[in-house]
Short mmCIF file of C-alpha atoms in Angstrom, two decimals:
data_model
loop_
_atom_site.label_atom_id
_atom_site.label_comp_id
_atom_site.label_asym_id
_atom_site.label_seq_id
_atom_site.Cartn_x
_atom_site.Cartn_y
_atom_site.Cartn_z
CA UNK A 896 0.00 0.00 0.00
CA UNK A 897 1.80 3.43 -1.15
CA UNK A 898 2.33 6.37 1.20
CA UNK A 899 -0.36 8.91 1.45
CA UNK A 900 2.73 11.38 1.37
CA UNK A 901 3.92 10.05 -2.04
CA UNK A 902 0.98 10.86 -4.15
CA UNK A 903 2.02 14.43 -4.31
CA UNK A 904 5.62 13.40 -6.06
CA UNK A 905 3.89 10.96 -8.30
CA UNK A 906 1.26 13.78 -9.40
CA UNK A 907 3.73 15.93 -10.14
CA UNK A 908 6.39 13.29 -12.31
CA UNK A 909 2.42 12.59 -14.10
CA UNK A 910 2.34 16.58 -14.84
CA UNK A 911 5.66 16.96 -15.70
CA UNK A 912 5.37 13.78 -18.05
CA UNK A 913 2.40 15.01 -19.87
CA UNK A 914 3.98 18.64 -20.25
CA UNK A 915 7.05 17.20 -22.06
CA UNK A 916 4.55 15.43 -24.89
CA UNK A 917 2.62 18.16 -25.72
CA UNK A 918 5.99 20.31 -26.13
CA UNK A 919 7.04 17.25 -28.00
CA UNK A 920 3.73 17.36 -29.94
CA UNK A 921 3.81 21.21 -30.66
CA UNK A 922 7.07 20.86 -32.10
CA UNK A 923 6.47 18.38 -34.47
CA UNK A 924 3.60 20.10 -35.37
CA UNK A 925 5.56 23.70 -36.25
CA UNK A 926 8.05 21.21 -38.00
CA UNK A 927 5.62 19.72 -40.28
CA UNK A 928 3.97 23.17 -41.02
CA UNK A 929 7.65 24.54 -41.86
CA UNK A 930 7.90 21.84 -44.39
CA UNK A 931 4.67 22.36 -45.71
CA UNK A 932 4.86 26.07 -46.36
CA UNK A 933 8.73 25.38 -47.79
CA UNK A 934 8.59 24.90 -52.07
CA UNK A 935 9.68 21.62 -52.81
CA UNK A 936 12.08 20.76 -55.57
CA UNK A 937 9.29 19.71 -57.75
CA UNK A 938 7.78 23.01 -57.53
CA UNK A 939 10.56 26.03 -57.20
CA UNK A 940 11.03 28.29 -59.61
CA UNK A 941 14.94 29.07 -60.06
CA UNK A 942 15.34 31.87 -62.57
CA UNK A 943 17.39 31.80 -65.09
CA UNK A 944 17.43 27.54 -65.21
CA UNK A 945 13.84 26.03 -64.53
CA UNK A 946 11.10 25.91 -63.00
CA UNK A 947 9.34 23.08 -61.11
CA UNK A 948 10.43 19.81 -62.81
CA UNK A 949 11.55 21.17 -65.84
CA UNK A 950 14.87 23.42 -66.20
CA UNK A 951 17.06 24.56 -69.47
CA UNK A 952 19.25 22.10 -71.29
CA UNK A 953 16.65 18.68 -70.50
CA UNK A 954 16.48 16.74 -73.84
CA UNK A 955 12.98 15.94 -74.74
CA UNK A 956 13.26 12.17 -73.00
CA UNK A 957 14.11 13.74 -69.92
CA UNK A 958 11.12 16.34 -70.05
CA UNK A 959 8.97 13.82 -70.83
CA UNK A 960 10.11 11.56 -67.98
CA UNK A 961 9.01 14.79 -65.85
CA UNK A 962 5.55 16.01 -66.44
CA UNK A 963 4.42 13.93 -68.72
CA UNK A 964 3.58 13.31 -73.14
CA UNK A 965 2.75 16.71 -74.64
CA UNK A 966 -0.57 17.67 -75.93
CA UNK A 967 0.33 19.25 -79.04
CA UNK A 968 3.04 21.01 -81.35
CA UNK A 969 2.55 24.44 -80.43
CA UNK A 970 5.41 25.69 -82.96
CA UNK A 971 7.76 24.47 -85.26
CA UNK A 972 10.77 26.01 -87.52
CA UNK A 973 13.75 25.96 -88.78
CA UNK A 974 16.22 28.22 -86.32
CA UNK A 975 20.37 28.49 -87.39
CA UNK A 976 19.91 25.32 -89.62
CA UNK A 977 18.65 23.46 -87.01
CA UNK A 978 14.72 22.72 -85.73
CA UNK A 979 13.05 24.45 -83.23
CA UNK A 980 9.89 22.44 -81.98
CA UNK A 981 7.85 23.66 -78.97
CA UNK A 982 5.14 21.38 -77.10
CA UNK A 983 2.35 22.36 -75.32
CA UNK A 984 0.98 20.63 -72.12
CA UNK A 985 -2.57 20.51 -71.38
CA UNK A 986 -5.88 22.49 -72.73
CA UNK A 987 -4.49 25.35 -71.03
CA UNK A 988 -0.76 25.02 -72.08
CA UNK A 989 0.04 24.93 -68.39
CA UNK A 990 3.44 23.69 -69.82
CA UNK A 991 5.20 24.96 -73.22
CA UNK A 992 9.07 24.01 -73.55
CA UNK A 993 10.78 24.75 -76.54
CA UNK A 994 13.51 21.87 -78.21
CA UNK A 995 16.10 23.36 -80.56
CA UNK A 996 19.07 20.67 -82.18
CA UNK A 997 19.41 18.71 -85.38
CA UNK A 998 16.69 15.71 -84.20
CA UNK A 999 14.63 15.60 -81.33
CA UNK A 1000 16.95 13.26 -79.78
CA UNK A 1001 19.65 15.66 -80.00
CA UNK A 1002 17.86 18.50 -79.12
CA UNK A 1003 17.89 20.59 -75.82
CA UNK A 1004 15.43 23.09 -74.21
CA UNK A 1005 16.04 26.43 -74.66
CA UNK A 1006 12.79 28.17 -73.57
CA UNK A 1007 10.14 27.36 -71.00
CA UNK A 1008 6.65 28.81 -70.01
CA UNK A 1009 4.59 27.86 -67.49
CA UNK A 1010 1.44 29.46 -65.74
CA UNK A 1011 1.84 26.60 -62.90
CA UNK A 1012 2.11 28.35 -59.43
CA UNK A 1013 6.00 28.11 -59.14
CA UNK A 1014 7.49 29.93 -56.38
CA UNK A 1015 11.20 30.49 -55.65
CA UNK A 1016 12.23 29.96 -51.63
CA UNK A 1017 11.95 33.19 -50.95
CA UNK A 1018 7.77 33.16 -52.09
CA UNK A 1019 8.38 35.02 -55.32
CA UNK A 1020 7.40 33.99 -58.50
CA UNK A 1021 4.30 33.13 -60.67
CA UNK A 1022 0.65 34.96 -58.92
CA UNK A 1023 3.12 37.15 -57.19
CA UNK A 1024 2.54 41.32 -57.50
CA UNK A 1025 5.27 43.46 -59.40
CA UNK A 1026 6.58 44.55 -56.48
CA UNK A 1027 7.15 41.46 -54.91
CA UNK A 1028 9.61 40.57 -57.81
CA UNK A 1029 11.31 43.72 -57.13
CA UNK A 1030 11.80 43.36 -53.21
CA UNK A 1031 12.37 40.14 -53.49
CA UNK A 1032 14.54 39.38 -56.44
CA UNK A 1033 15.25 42.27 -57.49
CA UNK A 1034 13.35 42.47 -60.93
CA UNK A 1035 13.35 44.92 -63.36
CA UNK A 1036 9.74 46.32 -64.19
CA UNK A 1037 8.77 48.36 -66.77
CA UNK A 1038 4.93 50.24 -67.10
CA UNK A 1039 3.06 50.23 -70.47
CA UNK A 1040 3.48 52.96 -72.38
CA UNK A 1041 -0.17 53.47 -72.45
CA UNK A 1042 0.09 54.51 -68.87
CA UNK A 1043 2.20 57.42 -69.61
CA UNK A 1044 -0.29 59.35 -71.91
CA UNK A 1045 -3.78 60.64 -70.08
CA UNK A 1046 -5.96 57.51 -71.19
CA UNK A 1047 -4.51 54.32 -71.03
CA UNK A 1048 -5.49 51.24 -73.00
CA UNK A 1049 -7.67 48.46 -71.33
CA UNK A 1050 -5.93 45.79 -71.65
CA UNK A 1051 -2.14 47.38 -70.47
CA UNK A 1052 0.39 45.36 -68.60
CA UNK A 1053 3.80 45.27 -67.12
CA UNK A 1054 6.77 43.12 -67.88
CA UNK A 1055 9.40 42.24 -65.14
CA UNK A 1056 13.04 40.84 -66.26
CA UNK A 1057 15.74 38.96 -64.58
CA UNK A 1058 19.56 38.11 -65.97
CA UNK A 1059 21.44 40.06 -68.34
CA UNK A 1060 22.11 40.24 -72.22
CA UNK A 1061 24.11 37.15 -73.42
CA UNK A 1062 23.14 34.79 -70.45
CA UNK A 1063 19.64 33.20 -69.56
CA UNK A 1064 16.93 35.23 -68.67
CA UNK A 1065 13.66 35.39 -66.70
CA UNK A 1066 10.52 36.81 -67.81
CA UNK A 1067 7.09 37.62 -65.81
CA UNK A 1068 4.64 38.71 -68.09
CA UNK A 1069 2.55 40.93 -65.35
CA UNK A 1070 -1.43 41.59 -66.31
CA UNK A 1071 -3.53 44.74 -64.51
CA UNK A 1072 -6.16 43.49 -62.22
CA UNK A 1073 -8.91 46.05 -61.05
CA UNK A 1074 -10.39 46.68 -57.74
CA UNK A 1075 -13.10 48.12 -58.96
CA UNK A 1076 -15.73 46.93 -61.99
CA UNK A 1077 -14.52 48.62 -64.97
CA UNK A 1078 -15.80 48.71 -68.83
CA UNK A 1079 -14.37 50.51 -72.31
CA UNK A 1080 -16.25 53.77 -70.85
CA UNK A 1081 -14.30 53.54 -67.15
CA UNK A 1082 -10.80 53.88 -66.53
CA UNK A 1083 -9.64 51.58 -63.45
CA UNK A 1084 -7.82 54.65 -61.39
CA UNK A 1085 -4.18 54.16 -60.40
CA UNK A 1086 -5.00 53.81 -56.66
CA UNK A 1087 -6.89 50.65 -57.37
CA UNK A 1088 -4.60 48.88 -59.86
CA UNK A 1089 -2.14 46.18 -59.39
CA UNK A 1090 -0.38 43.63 -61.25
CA UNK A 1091 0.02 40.00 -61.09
CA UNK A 1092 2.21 37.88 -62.78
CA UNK A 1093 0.32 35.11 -64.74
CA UNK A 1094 3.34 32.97 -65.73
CA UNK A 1095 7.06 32.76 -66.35
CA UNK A 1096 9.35 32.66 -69.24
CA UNK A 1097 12.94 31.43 -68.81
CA UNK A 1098 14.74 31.34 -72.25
CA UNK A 1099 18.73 31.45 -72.88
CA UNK A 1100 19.90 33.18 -75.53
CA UNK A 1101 19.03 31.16 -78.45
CA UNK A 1102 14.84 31.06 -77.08
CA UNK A 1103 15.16 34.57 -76.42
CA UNK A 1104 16.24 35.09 -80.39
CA UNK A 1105 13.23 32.50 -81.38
CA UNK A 1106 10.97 34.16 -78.37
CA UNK A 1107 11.84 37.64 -79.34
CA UNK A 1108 12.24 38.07 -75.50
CA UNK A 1109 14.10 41.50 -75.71
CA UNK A 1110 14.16 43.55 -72.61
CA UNK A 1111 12.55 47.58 -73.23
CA UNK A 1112 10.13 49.82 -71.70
CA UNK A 1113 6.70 48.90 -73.00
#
């Protein structure tokens, strides 16, 4: 028969027990959310050589082996005596990856678009605001030219670049969202715009030549 005077001691080992699992339990519970809210290979964006499974220089086997068969042959020419063939993924061409060599077998990619949701680590990156790109990776942005005169278009947009001339490059094409409804009569006011970036490019130098990715104030 225990002690009367040893139920205290054995309460209190019981409360110290049962406050080291739920620390235990709260910590594996911020670890899994870490993990969760980190990009994962399969999905970072890493300008300038890929994005999510796909990066510059894959052959087609190799792309292939990563998302999947293509759709359909989006484009196809003849580029420096050699073919340029680019694929589409999807009714919505959530994938488009450009091939340029001699065969298919021999060929390499040289440009990539996606509208997938890549991020890079730092959160940046496809559905991500212009300035976002700029804080963040320090992005180059240009406004529409429409938005200098006193009526801009309705359907103006931004472009934000990363790299420089003669190496790979990054590319967010950036379209204007409203806050407010607008219509061909209404003018969404500059306090209510933003933009959004819708996809990615990444190109080196031969897809920005086939691409016409050139880098200039709209």
């Amino acid at each position: 028969m225990l002690d009367r005077r040893s139920r205290p001691h054995h309460s209190w080992d019981l409360m110290r027990a049962l406050a080291a699992v739920a620390s235990l339990t709260s910590v594996a519970v911020l670890v899994v959310a870490s993990a969760e809210a980190t990009p994962t290979r399969d999905t970072l964006l890493r300008p300038g050589i890929g994005a999510g499974k796909v990066r510059l220089g894959m052959t087609f086997a190799q792309v292939r082996r990563a998302i999947g068969r293509p759709t359909r042959v989006e484009r196809r020419e003849i580029y420096r005596f050699e073919t340029y063939v680019e694929y589409a993924w999807g009714i919505n061409s959530s994938w488009r990856v450009g091939f340029h060599g001699r065969t298919l077998a021999r060929s390499r990619v040289v440009f990539l678009q996606t509208t997938r949701r890549e991020r890079t680590a730092g959160g940046a990156g496809v559905g991500s605001t212009y300035r976002k790109l700029q804080d963040t990776l320090g992005a180059r942005c240009y406004r529409p030219r429409s938005e200098l005169r006193p009526r801009p278009s309705y359907s103006d947009f931004v472009g934000c670049y990363l790299g420089k001339r003669g190496d790979s490059v990054t590319y967010f094409p950036l379209h204007r969202e409203c806050a407010l409804p607008e219509n061909r009569y209404y003018i969404c006011p500059f306090s209510h715009r933003r933009y959004l970036a819708h996809e990615v490019w990444i190109a080196d130098p031969v897809g920005q030549e086939i691409k016409g990715i050139h880098e200039y104030p709209r």
